[in-house]
Amino acid sequence: MQASILEVRGLSKRFGGLTAVSELAFEVREGEILGMIGPNGAGKSTTFNLIAGTYPASSGEIVFKEASILGLAPHQIARRGILRTFQHNRPFEGMPVIDNVLVGAHRLFTKNSHAEEAVRRSRAEELIEFVGLGGLAAADVGTLSFGQGRLLEIARALAGEPRLILFDEPAAGLAPAELDRLAEIIRGIAARGIAVLLIEHDMHFLLPLAHRVVVLNFGAKIADGLPDEIRRDPAVMDAYLGSHAAHS
Amino acid sequence: MRWLGAFLVLSGAAFLLGDYHNDVYRKMLLWVTLALGYNFLFGICGQVSFSHFAFYGIGAYSVVILLFQLHVPLPLAILLGVAVCIVVALAVAIPATRLEGFYLALATLALAQLFVVLLNEGGDITGGTGGIANYRLPAMLGLQIRGPWYTGVIVFLLLLTLWVLVKLDRSWFGRACRAVRDNPEAAAAMGIDVARTRVAAFTLTSALAGVAGMVYAFVDNTVNPPIFGLENAFLLLFMVIVGGSGRHAGAVIGAVLLFLLPFWLSPLVGHHHVLVFGVLMLAAILLQPKGLIGLWDQCRHRFSR
């Protein structure tokens, strides 16, 4: 079994009286695709934001590469090698595609040399090719379709050479043909040895893709295991389809 | 080489102009210098600040007070003047940029107002409402730089400012500034320290404005409060928006146009040229958000097809 790269233990988040995430524990291993699913309001997005540093946790521990990242700001977490995509595309509108991708490489710049810039630039071009935006490096981001914008999010996150990449509902809003392409890209990322944490609402997209799955409901983990085990788990069926469907 | 050519052409022009036109020319160059710095702050880093012109004044007053009230030697006075600008810029930027953009606008507006109040109330140190006048640039190495030769100093300042800003803009720092402007949350997610980037850009451009102010102090050999009022802070914003924010060429075009416009308009409409500025500004925002440089791009695009 691969060593774990991210470990979450006893993680809780309360917003006032509401507990969004409660005593959550899971791990992401090197090179694996860990899927996290759950119905709306299950606490997936909150968990995502706790790991990315958008919100501070109420209690618990988040350990990345054997060091705690709890309480760090988003940019500090990114610098340690956890990069993310946004569910609602957040491009840098005033820059062409290639510069958007180069911003992703920000954490890697050590000096201000032409040589370094040239290396990063050719690397960014490879990534643009890898996600399937070949030929659009110089394009204005405003001209991209929604689906292309999602691919740009991925290229930008990859440019920072992450050890762990966080996907926030990457399938949301994409057409079926785009979903197949997206799944292929995510498999390709894992094949490069990058750990993937994939938060997704769409079970049909996630289950064939993930190596392991964690299921949340009402802020707590209700199941984890291999995709096949999750498919057969009555608690998961119950959470997704409602108790009537499960009992009838 | 191109820089040297630009220096020779721009400073050479001063020798062809009479005293009056040389004076207009120098002030135009100073406005261009200021607009370039303000464009980096507002157009590239996305910070709405109203204190840029106040820093011009802080630089001017600092160097004059240090030289003629405190009798500090010139090189030291320049260094201390820059230090004053940096300290004031940090004092404003660190608390303000940690908040959202609106608060930076308010804090810098307050600073700009406070600066003018301090100048008026400064007694013997600032010369009060009358300011300080009748001083002269100290001789350096036995040389007294004056007339068109001083225009060379201004051209050097302009080109140095442009060179620094172009270098920065093309570096990862400039890209980080644009990322922070376009989407701070996404910038942070890519490892950019948003607050630090904003503070660095603010402090750097404020210091550049301060240096320009130091050079300005010896153009008219007088500094007084009305010169550094808020009106000019807004004019600077207009220049960058009308010219095309985020582009160095846009800042140059905007500064030259809005600086020279009153000279052409005054014989026609008197002091109503401010109205024309207002109309231009509205036209730019409503019809051409990319400014005149954007218009130029469109024309070129159309003709190249």
mmCIF file of C-alpha atoms in Angstrom, chain B residues 26 36 43 78-79 100 114 124 137-138 143 180 192 221 242 256 266 274 279 298:
data_model
loop_
_atom_site.group_PDB
_atom_site.id
_atom_site.type_symbol
_atom_site.label_atom_id
_atom_site.label_comp_id
_atom_site.label_asym_id
_atom_site.label_seq_id
_atom_site.Cartn_x
_atom_site.Cartn_y
_atom_site.Cartn_z
ATOM 1 C CA ARG B 26 9.091 69.279 -18.447
ATOM 2 C CA LEU B 36 3.306 55.348 -15.591
ATOM 3 C CA GLY B 43 -4.081 49.422 -14.001
ATOM 4 C CA ILE B 78 17.546 62.049 -1.737
ATOM 5 C CA LEU B 79 18.018 58.792 0.161
ATOM 6 C CA GLU B 100 -10.819 44.972 0.708
ATOM 7 C CA LEU B 114 -4.169 64.979 5.703
ATOM 8 C CA ASP B 124 8.129 77.249 9.562
ATOM 9 C CA LEU B 137 19.364 72.966 -6.679
ATOM 10 C CA PRO B 138 22.738 72.653 -4.938
ATOM 11 C CA LEU B 143 28.171 71.880 -11.695
ATOM 12 C CA VAL B 180 -4.247 39.703 -7.784
ATOM 13 C CA ILE B 192 0.539 34.239 -4.270
ATOM 14 C CA ASN B 221 11.962 76.075 -7.303
ATOM 15 C CA VAL B 242 -8.652 57.664 -20.741
ATOM 16 C CA VAL B 256 0.172 63.708 -22.721
ATOM 17 C CA SER B 266 -8.562 77.280 -22.701
ATOM 18 C CA VAL B 274 -12.778 70.393 -16.768
ATOM 19 C CA VAL B 279 -17.131 63.931 -20.813
ATOM 20 C CA GLN B 298 -8.835 47.910 -32.758
#
